[in-house]
Amino acid sequence: MNCSEARNRIHAYMDGELDLLRALAVEAHLFTCAGCRQLHAQHTAARRILRGHATCFTAPAALRTHMRRLTATAGRTGDRQSWHSRLLALASTWPAFGAALAFAVVATWTVSAQFLVEAAADRLPQEIVSSHVRALMSARPADIVSADPGNIRPWLNGKLGYSPRVDDLAPDGYTLVGGRVDYVREQRVAALVYRRLGHSIDVFAWPVSASDLPVRALSRKGYNLVNWTYEGMFFCAVSDLDHAELTTLARMLQRDAG
Amino acid sequence: MTDPDKAKRFDAIVLPHLDAAYNVARWLARNDADAQDIAQEACLRAYKFFDGFHGDDGKSWLLAIVRNTCYTWLEKHRGRAREESFDENIHGDDPTFVDTLPHNNPEVLLMQQASKRIIDTALERLPVECREIIVLRELEDLSYKEIADIADIPIGTVMSRLSRARKLLRDQLERQSADLQS
């Protein structure tokens, strides 16, 4: 997808009006194109400000009373006298708003890396679960089968030009099975395969520019996901194990080596 | 349909969307008095034509009537409504405003008031069809399909209009924040 196609679809993408394939294509483009990413971030920021601060007017009490009276005395078309009632209810129904200084945000249009990751993360879980399920059904969930990080890292480096941190965590109950190259958001990414108590865990990883993010957990289609960033890599662990066990793994993959 | 049945159905299907109806009317008319007249007239028309409504999306149906009523009204009062111009009177100080805010730190108050005023003003300054699509999409959270039904335009037009409206809105916001800083 090129920039002009992406920009044509950026609003429909933001509004959740694209089908999955098109949304992924836009997402992939945003991931690689700083210009379109910035445009997307600006539109999203403007929308957040608008939704957070623009006045949502509510019907004056008099209008409500009038319509109730109309339907209560069903059949009469209602008197058409003009209105003189004041908007008593209006002032009290203004939504509370946060202390964010909207104009400062508007003036600077900052594009935060965290925002980028979050926006792209909308559809990502779905895709990661699909990749995990594909691997579960495949006869070979790992392309390289080894419990030795010293074998897996050079193999991934050779295939992808990078390798995430790989730890053998067997003493902690997470056995390293191997690694493979998977395909997420239209690019090749690293996937590590761990096993715990008979359950398979995939840990997807690829480089990102965002700084370290805290661990976040969510669920899709009966699978649990936990994602985090560590030393310039985005990680997402997915499994049918519960969040606590995935979070433990996430912590171990972030602790100091040695 | 007997009258009591009709009234009951109307209560259940249409009246829950009274706030949305008023919100759309208020943003299109840009002042309280006109918005009340428009919303009331639209609701009365909705009730009158309710026998012919067999769908279940009361919100879109009511908003389509509100919208038509609005445009008829704006057309009729063209001279008075001063479409596309900006009326400072609309934005005069509202004495009840400060008292009803949830905070009483004057600095926080001022900031909130300023940001809200900026956003509302930017939206009010958009041409009516842009304002309309932003209100339907962002404030009423309607889908493209629902907007297409309400405004009686193809989905492609919803998309192009929304894209134009968002661009104009961003320009407005930028201009206003520049004004504020100068």
CSV table of C-alpha atoms in Angstrom, one decimal:
chain,number,residue,atom,x,y,z
A,1,MET,CA,0.0,0.0,0.0
A,2,ASN,CA,1.4,3.4,-0.9
A,3,CYS,CA,0.8,6.7,0.9
A,4,SER,CA,-2.0,8.0,-1.2
A,5,GLU,CA,-4.0,4.7,-0.7
A,6,ALA,CA,-3.2,4.8,3.0
A,7,ARG,CA,-4.4,8.4,3.3
A,8,ASN,CA,-7.6,7.7,1.5
A,9,ARG,CA,-8.4,5.0,4.0
A,10,ILE,CA,-7.0,6.5,7.1
A,11,HIS,CA,-10.4,7.9,8.3
A,12,ALA,CA,-12.2,4.6,7.6
A,13,TYR,CA,-9.3,2.9,9.5
A,14,MET,CA,-9.7,5.2,12.5
A,15,ASP,CA,-13.4,4.7,12.5
A,16,GLY,CA,-13.2,0.9,12.4
A,17,GLU,CA,-15.0,0.8,9.1
A,18,LEU,CA,-12.4,-1.2,7.1
A,19,ASP,CA,-12.5,-5.0,6.8
A,20,LEU,CA,-9.7,-6.9,8.5
A,21,LEU,CA,-7.5,-7.2,5.4
A,22,ARG,CA,-7.6,-3.6,4.5
A,23,ALA,CA,-7.1,-2.5,8.1
A,24,LEU,CA,-4.0,-4.7,8.4
A,25,ALA,CA,-2.7,-3.2,5.2
A,26,VAL,CA,-3.2,0.3,6.5
A,27,GLU,CA,-1.6,-0.7,9.8
A,28,ALA,CA,1.4,-2.2,8.1
A,29,HIS,CA,1.8,1.0,6.1
A,30,LEU,CA,1.6,3.2,9.2
A,31,PHE,CA,4.2,1.0,10.8
A,32,THR,CA,6.7,1.8,8.1
A,33,CYS,CA,5.8,5.3,7.0
A,34,ALA,CA,6.5,8.1,9.4
A,35,GLY,CA,4.6,10.7,7.4
A,36,CYS,CA,1.3,8.8,7.4
A,37,ARG,CA,1.9,7.8,11.0
A,38,GLN,CA,2.1,11.4,12.0
A,39,LEU,CA,-1.1,12.2,10.0
A,40,HIS,CA,-2.9,9.4,11.7
A,41,ALA,CA,-1.6,10.5,15.1
A,42,GLN,CA,-2.8,14.1,14.5
A,43,HIS,CA,-6.3,13.0,13.5
A,44,THR,CA,-6.5,10.6,16.4
A,45,ALA,CA,-5.4,13.4,18.8
A,46,ALA,CA,-7.9,15.8,17.3
A,47,ARG,CA,-10.6,13.2,17.8
A,48,ARG,CA,-9.7,12.5,21.3
A,49,ILE,CA,-9.8,16.2,22.1
A,50,LEU,CA,-13.1,16.7,20.4
A,51,ARG,CA,-14.7,13.7,22.1
A,52,GLY,CA,-13.3,14.7,25.4
A,53,HIS,CA,-14.2,18.4,25.3
A,54,ALA,CA,-16.9,19.3,22.8
A,55,THR,CA,-20.2,20.0,24.4
A,56,CYS,CA,-22.8,17.2,24.1
A,57,PHE,CA,-26.0,19.1,24.5
A,58,THR,CA,-28.8,17.3,26.3
A,59,ALA,CA,-32.5,17.9,25.8
A,60,PRO,CA,-33.9,20.6,28.0
A,61,ALA,CA,-36.3,19.3,30.7
A,62,ALA,CA,-39.1,21.2,29.1
A,63,LEU,CA,-38.8,19.3,25.8
A,64,ARG,CA,-38.7,16.0,27.6
A,65,THR,CA,-41.8,16.9,29.6
A,66,HIS,CA,-43.6,18.1,26.6
A,67,MET,CA,-43.0,14.9,24.7
A,68,ARG,CA,-44.0,12.8,27.7
A,69,ARG,CA,-47.2,14.7,28.0
A,70,LEU,CA,-47.8,14.2,24.3
A,71,THR,CA,-47.5,10.5,24.5
A,72,ALA,CA,-49.3,10.3,27.8
A,73,THR,CA,-52.3,11.9,26.3
A,74,ALA,CA,-52.0,9.7,23.3
A,75,GLY,CA,-53.6,10.8,20.1
A,76,ARG,CA,-53.6,14.5,20.6
A,77,THR,CA,-51.2,16.2,18.3
A,78,GLY,CA,-50.0,18.4,21.1
A,79,ASP,CA,-50.3,22.1,21.4
A,80,ARG,CA,-47.9,24.1,19.2
A,81,GLN,CA,-47.4,27.0,21.5
A,82,SER,CA,-44.0,28.5,21.3
A,83,TRP,CA,-41.5,27.9,24.0
A,84,HIS,CA,-40.3,30.2,26.7
A,85,SER,CA,-38.7,27.8,29.1
A,86,ARG,CA,-35.1,28.3,30.0
A,87,LEU,CA,-32.4,25.7,29.8
A,88,LEU,CA,-32.3,24.8,33.4
A,89,ALA,CA,-31.0,21.4,33.0
A,90,LEU,CA,-28.3,22.2,30.5
A,91,ALA,CA,-25.7,23.8,32.7
A,92,SER,CA,-25.8,21.0,35.2
A,93,THR,CA,-25.3,18.3,32.6
A,94,TRP,CA,-22.0,19.4,31.1
A,95,PRO,CA,-19.7,16.4,31.3
A,96,ALA,CA,-16.8,16.6,33.6
A,97,PHE,CA,-13.6,17.0,31.8
A,98,GLY,CA,-10.1,16.3,32.7
A,99,ALA,CA,-7.4,18.7,33.4
A,100,ALA,CA,-5.6,18.2,30.1
A,101,LEU,CA,-4.8,21.4,28.4
A,102,ALA,CA,-6.4,20.8,25.1
A,103,PHE,CA,-4.9,23.8,23.4
A,104,ALA,CA,-1.4,22.8,24.4
A,105,VAL,CA,-1.9,19.4,22.8
A,106,VAL,CA,-3.4,21.0,19.8
A,107,ALA,CA,-0.5,23.4,19.4
A,108,THR,CA,2.2,20.7,19.6
A,109,TRP,CA,0.5,17.7,18.0
A,110,THR,CA,2.9,15.5,19.7
A,111,VAL,CA,3.2,12.0,18.3
A,112,SER,CA,4.1,9.7,21.1
A,113,ALA,CA,5.7,6.4,20.4
A,114,GLN,CA,3.4,4.9,23.0
A,115,PHE,CA,0.4,6.1,21.2
A,116,LEU,CA,1.7,4.5,18.0
A,117,VAL,CA,2.1,1.1,19.7
A,118,GLU,CA,-1.4,1.4,21.2
A,119,ALA,CA,-3.0,2.3,17.9
A,120,ALA,CA,-1.4,-0.5,16.1
A,121,ALA,CA,-2.2,-2.8,18.9
A,122,ASP,CA,-5.9,-2.6,18.2
A,123,ARG,CA,-5.9,-5.3,15.6
A,124,LEU,CA,-2.7,-6.9,16.5
A,125,PRO,CA,-4.0,-9.3,19.2
A,126,GLN,CA,-6.3,-10.9,16.7
A,127,GLU,CA,-3.5,-11.5,14.3
A,128,ILE,CA,-1.2,-12.9,17.0
A,129,VAL,CA,-3.9,-15.3,18.2
A,130,SER,CA,-4.4,-16.5,14.6
A,131,SER,CA,-0.7,-17.1,14.1
A,132,HIS,CA,-0.5,-19.0,17.4
A,133,VAL,CA,-3.5,-21.2,16.5
A,134,ARG,CA,-1.9,-21.9,13.1
A,135,ALA,CA,1.3,-22.9,14.8
A,136,LEU,CA,-0.7,-25.2,17.2
A,137,MET,CA,-2.3,-27.0,14.3
A,138,SER,CA,0.9,-27.3,12.4
A,139,ALA,CA,3.0,-30.4,12.6
A,140,ARG,CA,6.0,-28.3,13.2
A,141,PRO,CA,5.4,-25.5,15.7
A,142,ALA,CA,9.1,-24.6,15.7
A,143,ASP,CA,11.4,-24.4,12.7
A,144,ILE,CA,14.4,-24.9,14.9
A,145,VAL,CA,14.0,-27.3,17.7
A,146,SER,CA,16.4,-26.6,20.5
A,147,ALA,CA,16.4,-25.9,24.2
A,148,ASP,CA,19.7,-24.0,23.8
A,149,PRO,CA,19.4,-20.2,23.4
A,150,GLY,CA,22.9,-20.4,21.9
A,151,ASN,CA,21.4,-22.3,18.9
A,152,ILE,CA,18.2,-20.2,18.5
A,153,ARG,CA,19.7,-16.7,18.6
A,154,PRO,CA,22.1,-17.2,15.7
A,155,TRP,CA,19.4,-19.0,13.7
A,156,LEU,CA,17.0,-16.1,14.1
A,157,ASN,CA,19.7,-13.6,13.4
A,158,GLY,CA,20.5,-15.4,10.2
A,159,LYS,CA,16.9,-15.4,9.1
A,160,LEU,CA,15.7,-11.9,10.3
A,161,GLY,CA,18.8,-9.9,11.0
A,162,TYR,CA,17.8,-9.6,14.6
A,163,SER,CA,17.0,-11.9,17.5
A,164,PRO,CA,15.2,-11.1,20.7
A,165,ARG,CA,16.5,-12.2,24.0
A,166,VAL,CA,16.1,-16.0,24.4
A,167,ASP,CA,16.3,-17.7,27.8
A,168,ASP,CA,16.1,-21.3,28.8
A,169,LEU,CA,13.7,-21.2,31.7
A,170,ALA,CA,13.3,-24.9,32.3
A,171,PRO,CA,14.3,-24.5,36.0
A,172,ASP,CA,11.4,-22.1,36.4
A,173,GLY,CA,8.9,-24.4,34.7
A,174,TYR,CA,9.0,-22.8,31.2
A,175,THR,CA,10.8,-25.2,28.8
A,176,LEU,CA,12.3,-23.7,25.7
A,177,VAL,CA,11.1,-25.8,22.7
A,178,GLY,CA,12.6,-23.7,19.9
A,179,GLY,CA,11.9,-20.9,17.5
A,180,ARG,CA,10.5,-20.0,14.2
A,181,VAL,CA,10.0,-17.2,11.8
A,182,ASP,CA,6.3,-16.1,11.7
A,183,TYR,CA,4.4,-13.5,9.8
A,184,VAL,CA,2.6,-10.7,11.6
A,185,ARG,CA,1.5,-7.3,10.2
A,186,GLU,CA,2.8,-8.2,6.8
A,187,GLN,CA,6.4,-8.7,8.0
A,188,ARG,CA,8.5,-11.5,9.2
A,189,VAL,CA,8.9,-11.7,13.0
A,190,ALA,CA,10.6,-13.9,15.5
A,191,ALA,CA,8.5,-16.4,17.5
A,192,LEU,CA,9.9,-18.3,20.4
A,193,VAL,CA,8.1,-21.5,21.5
A,194,TYR,CA,7.9,-22.4,25.2
A,195,ARG,CA,6.0,-25.2,26.9
A,196,ARG,CA,4.6,-25.2,30.4
A,197,LEU,CA,2.7,-28.1,31.9
A,198,GLY,CA,1.8,-29.4,28.4
A,199,HIS,CA,0.6,-26.0,27.2
A,200,SER,CA,2.3,-24.3,24.3
A,201,ILE,CA,3.3,-20.6,24.6
A,202,ASP,CA,4.4,-18.5,21.6
A,203,VAL,CA,6.4,-15.4,22.3
A,204,PHE,CA,6.3,-13.1,19.3
A,205,ALA,CA,9.0,-10.5,19.1
A,206,TRP,CA,10.2,-7.7,16.7
A,207,PRO,CA,12.1,-4.5,17.0
A,208,VAL,CA,10.2,-1.3,17.8
A,209,SER,CA,11.3,2.3,18.4
A,210,ALA,CA,9.1,2.8,21.5
A,211,SER,CA,10.7,2.9,24.9
A,212,ASP,CA,9.9,0.3,27.5
A,213,LEU,CA,6.2,-0.2,28.1
A,214,PRO,CA,4.6,-1.8,31.1
A,215,VAL,CA,3.2,-5.3,30.8
A,216,ARG,CA,-0.3,-5.4,29.4
A,217,ALA,CA,-2.7,-8.3,29.4
A,218,LEU,CA,-5.7,-9.0,27.3
A,219,SER,CA,-7.7,-11.9,25.9
A,220,ARG,CA,-9.0,-12.8,22.4
A,221,LYS,CA,-11.1,-15.8,21.4
A,222,GLY,CA,-10.2,-17.8,24.5
A,223,TYR,CA,-6.5,-17.1,24.3
A,224,ASN,CA,-4.6,-14.9,26.7
A,225,LEU,CA,-2.0,-12.4,25.6
A,226,VAL,CA,0.5,-10.4,27.5
A,227,ASN,CA,2.7,-7.8,25.8
A,228,TRP,CA,5.6,-5.7,26.8
A,229,THR,CA,8.7,-4.0,25.3
A,230,TYR,CA,12.2,-4.7,26.4
A,231,GLU,CA,15.4,-3.2,25.1
A,232,GLY,CA,13.9,-2.0,21.8
A,233,MET,CA,11.8,-5.1,21.2
A,234,PHE,CA,8.1,-5.6,21.3
A,235,PHE,CA,7.1,-8.9,22.9
A,236,CYS,CA,3.8,-10.6,22.9
A,237,ALA,CA,3.2,-13.9,24.7
A,238,VAL,CA,0.1,-15.9,23.7
A,239,SER,CA,-1.3,-19.1,25.1
A,240,ASP,CA,-4.3,-20.8,26.6
A,241,LEU,CA,-2.5,-20.5,30.0
A,242,ASP,CA,-3.8,-17.8,32.2
A,243,HIS,CA,-2.5,-14.2,32.4
A,244,ALA,CA,-0.6,-14.8,35.7
A,245,GLU,CA,1.5,-17.5,34.1
A,246,LEU,CA,2.2,-15.4,31.0
A,247,THR,CA,3.0,-12.4,33.2
A,248,THR,CA,5.5,-14.5,35.1
A,249,LEU,CA,7.2,-15.4,31.8
A,250,ALA,CA,7.2,-11.8,30.8
A,251,ARG,CA,8.9,-10.8,34.0
A,252,MET,CA,11.6,-13.5,33.6
A,253,LEU,CA,12.3,-12.4,30.0
A,254,GLN,CA,12.9,-8.9,31.4
A,255,ARG,CA,15.0,-9.7,34.4
A,256,ASP,CA,18.7,-9.2,34.3
A,257,ALA,CA,20.5,-12.0,32.5
A,258,GLY,CA,22.8,-14.2,34.6
B,1,MET,CA,-52.1,0.6,15.7
B,2,THR,CA,-54.2,2.1,18.5
B,3,ASP,CA,-53.2,5.4,20.0
B,4,PRO,CA,-52.1,3.9,23.4
B,5,ASP,CA,-50.0,1.3,21.6
B,6,LYS,CA,-48.5,3.9,19.4
B,7,ALA,CA,-47.6,6.1,22.3
B,8,LYS,CA,-46.1,3.2,24.2
B,9,ARG,CA,-44.0,2.2,21.2
B,10,PHE,CA,-42.9,5.8,20.6
B,11,ASP,CA,-41.9,6.1,24.2
B,12,ALA,CA,-39.8,3.0,24.0
B,13,ILE,CA,-38.2,3.4,20.5
B,14,VAL,CA,-37.9,7.1,19.9
B,15,LEU,CA,-37.9,9.1,23.1
B,16,PRO,CA,-34.7,7.5,24.4
B,17,HIS,CA,-33.0,9.5,21.6
B,18,LEU,CA,-34.3,12.9,22.6
B,19,ASP,CA,-30.8,14.0,23.8
B,20,ALA,CA,-29.3,13.0,20.5
B,21,ALA,CA,-32.0,14.8,18.7
B,22,TYR,CA,-31.5,18.0,20.7
B,23,ASN,CA,-27.7,17.7,20.4
B,24,VAL,CA,-27.9,17.5,16.6
B,25,ALA,CA,-30.4,20.3,16.4
B,26,ARG,CA,-28.3,22.5,18.7
B,27,TRP,CA,-25.1,22.0,16.8
B,28,LEU,CA,-26.8,22.7,13.4
B,29,ALA,CA,-28.8,25.7,14.6
B,30,ARG,CA,-26.0,27.0,16.9
B,31,ASN,CA,-28.3,28.5,19.5
B,32,ASP,CA,-30.6,27.2,22.2
B,33,ALA,CA,-33.9,28.9,21.3
B,34,ASP,CA,-33.8,27.7,17.7
B,35,ALA,CA,-32.6,24.2,18.7
B,36,GLN,CA,-35.6,23.9,21.0
B,37,ASP,CA,-38.1,24.9,18.3
B,38,ILE,CA,-36.5,22.6,15.8
B,39,ALA,CA,-36.3,19.6,18.2
B,40,GLN,CA,-39.9,20.1,19.2
B,41,GLU,CA,-41.1,20.3,15.7
B,42,ALA,CA,-39.0,17.3,14.7
B,43,CYS,CA,-40.4,15.2,17.5
B,44,LEU,CA,-44.0,16.2,16.7
B,45,ARG,CA,-43.4,15.2,13.1
B,46,ALA,CA,-41.8,12.0,14.2
B,47,TYR,CA,-44.9,11.2,16.3
B,48,LYS,CA,-47.1,12.1,13.4
B,49,PHE,CA,-45.3,9.8,11.0
B,50,PHE,CA,-44.6,7.1,13.5
B,51,ASP,CA,-47.2,4.7,12.0
B,52,GLY,CA,-45.1,4.5,8.9
B,53,PHE,CA,-42.0,3.5,10.8
B,54,HIS,CA,-41.4,-0.3,11.1
B,55,GLY,CA,-37.7,-0.5,11.7
B,56,ASP,CA,-35.9,-0.9,15.0
B,57,ASP,CA,-33.3,1.9,14.6
B,58,GLY,CA,-35.2,4.7,16.3
B,59,LYS,CA,-32.2,6.8,16.6
B,60,SER,CA,-31.3,7.0,12.9
B,61,TRP,CA,-34.9,7.5,12.0
B,62,LEU,CA,-35.4,10.3,14.5
B,63,LEU,CA,-32.1,12.0,13.6
B,64,ALA,CA,-33.0,12.0,9.9
B,65,ILE,CA,-36.2,13.8,10.8
B,66,VAL,CA,-34.3,16.3,13.0
B,67,ARG,CA,-31.9,16.9,10.2
B,68,ASN,CA,-34.6,17.6,7.6
B,69,THR,CA,-36.4,19.8,10.0
B,70,CYS,CA,-33.2,21.7,10.6
B,71,TYR,CA,-32.4,22.3,7.0
B,72,THR,CA,-36.0,23.4,6.2
B,73,TRP,CA,-35.7,25.7,9.2
B,74,LEU,CA,-32.3,27.1,8.3
B,75,GLU,CA,-33.6,27.7,4.7
B,76,LYS,CA,-36.6,29.6,6.0
B,77,HIS,CA,-34.6,31.7,8.4
B,78,ARG,CA,-31.6,32.1,6.2
B,79,GLY,CA,-31.2,35.8,6.9
B,80,ARG,CA,-31.5,35.4,10.6
B,81,ALA,CA,-29.4,32.3,11.0
B,82,ARG,CA,-26.3,33.9,9.4
B,83,GLU,CA,-25.0,30.5,8.3
B,84,GLU,CA,-21.2,30.1,8.2
B,85,SER,CA,-20.7,33.4,10.0
B,86,PHE,CA,-19.7,33.4,13.6
B,87,ASP,CA,-21.9,35.0,16.2
B,88,GLU,CA,-20.0,36.2,19.2
B,89,ASN,CA,-23.2,36.5,21.2
B,90,ILE,CA,-23.5,32.7,21.1
B,91,HIS,CA,-20.2,32.6,23.0
B,92,GLY,CA,-20.9,35.3,25.5
B,93,ASP,CA,-20.1,34.5,29.1
B,94,ASP,CA,-22.5,32.1,30.6
B,95,PRO,CA,-22.9,33.1,34.3
B,96,THR,CA,-24.1,29.7,35.3
B,97,PHE,CA,-21.1,28.0,33.8
B,98,VAL,CA,-18.4,28.6,36.4
B,99,ASP,CA,-20.7,27.6,39.3
B,100,THR,CA,-21.5,24.2,37.9
B,101,LEU,CA,-17.9,23.1,37.2
B,102,PRO,CA,-16.7,20.2,39.4
B,103,HIS,CA,-13.5,22.0,40.4
B,104,ASN,CA,-12.9,25.2,42.2
B,105,ASN,CA,-9.3,25.7,41.6
B,106,PRO,CA,-9.4,28.9,39.5
B,107,GLU,CA,-6.5,27.9,37.4
B,108,VAL,CA,-7.9,24.5,36.5
B,109,LEU,CA,-11.2,26.2,35.9
B,110,LEU,CA,-9.7,28.7,33.5
B,111,MET,CA,-7.9,26.0,31.5
B,112,GLN,CA,-10.9,23.8,31.2
B,113,GLN,CA,-13.1,26.6,30.3
B,114,ALA,CA,-10.6,27.7,27.7
B,115,SER,CA,-10.1,24.3,26.1
B,116,LYS,CA,-13.8,23.6,26.0
B,117,ARG,CA,-14.5,27.0,24.5
B,118,ILE,CA,-11.8,26.5,21.8
B,119,ILE,CA,-13.1,23.1,20.8
B,120,ASP,CA,-16.8,24.2,20.7
B,121,THR,CA,-15.9,27.3,18.7
B,122,ALA,CA,-13.8,25.4,16.2
B,123,LEU,CA,-16.7,23.1,15.6
B,124,GLU,CA,-19.2,25.9,15.4
B,125,ARG,CA,-17.2,27.6,12.7
B,126,LEU,CA,-17.2,24.6,10.3
B,127,PRO,CA,-19.6,24.8,7.3
B,128,VAL,CA,-22.9,23.2,8.2
B,129,GLU,CA,-22.4,19.9,6.3
B,130,CYS,CA,-19.0,19.4,7.9
B,131,ARG,CA,-20.3,20.3,11.4
B,132,GLU,CA,-23.1,17.8,10.9
B,133,ILE,CA,-20.9,14.9,9.9
B,134,ILE,CA,-18.5,15.5,12.8
B,135,VAL,CA,-21.4,15.7,15.3
B,136,LEU,CA,-23.0,12.5,13.9
B,137,ARG,CA,-19.7,10.6,13.8
B,138,GLU,CA,-17.8,11.9,16.9
B,139,LEU,CA,-20.4,13.0,19.3
B,140,GLU,CA,-23.2,10.6,18.5
B,141,ASP,CA,-20.8,7.8,17.6
B,142,LEU,CA,-22.8,6.7,14.5
B,143,SER,CA,-21.4,4.3,11.9
B,144,TYR,CA,-20.9,5.3,8.3
B,145,LYS,CA,-24.0,3.3,7.3
B,146,GLU,CA,-26.1,5.1,9.8
B,147,ILE,CA,-24.8,8.5,8.8
B,148,ALA,CA,-25.5,7.7,5.2
B,149,ASP,CA,-29.1,6.8,6.1
B,150,ILE,CA,-29.6,9.9,8.1
B,151,ALA,CA,-28.0,12.4,5.7
B,152,ASP,CA,-29.4,10.4,2.7
B,153,ILE,CA,-26.0,10.3,0.9
B,154,PRO,CA,-23.8,7.4,-0.3
B,155,ILE,CA,-21.2,5.9,2.0
B,156,GLY,CA,-18.5,7.2,-0.3
B,157,THR,CA,-19.7,10.7,0.3
B,158,VAL,CA,-19.8,10.1,4.1
B,159,MET,CA,-16.1,9.2,3.8
B,160,SER,CA,-15.0,12.1,1.7
B,161,ARG,CA,-17.0,14.6,3.7
B,162,LEU,CA,-15.7,13.3,7.0
B,163,SER,CA,-12.1,13.5,5.7
B,164,ARG,CA,-12.7,17.1,4.6
B,165,ALA,CA,-14.5,18.0,7.9
B,166,ARG,CA,-11.7,16.6,10.0
B,167,LYS,CA,-9.1,18.5,8.0
B,168,LEU,CA,-11.0,21.8,8.4
B,169,LEU,CA,-11.5,21.1,12.1
B,170,ARG,CA,-7.8,20.6,12.6
B,171,ASP,CA,-7.1,23.8,10.7
B,172,GLN,CA,-9.6,25.6,12.9
B,173,LEU,CA,-8.1,24.3,16.1
B,174,GLU,CA,-4.6,25.2,15.0
B,175,ARG,CA,-5.7,28.7,14.1
B,176,GLN,CA,-7.4,29.1,17.4
B,177,SER,CA,-4.5,27.8,19.5
B,178,ALA,CA,-2.3,30.2,17.5
B,179,ASP,CA,-4.6,33.1,18.3
B,180,LEU,CA,-4.5,32.1,21.9
B,181,GLN,CA,-0.8,32.0,22.1
B,182,SER,CA,-0.3,35.3,20.3
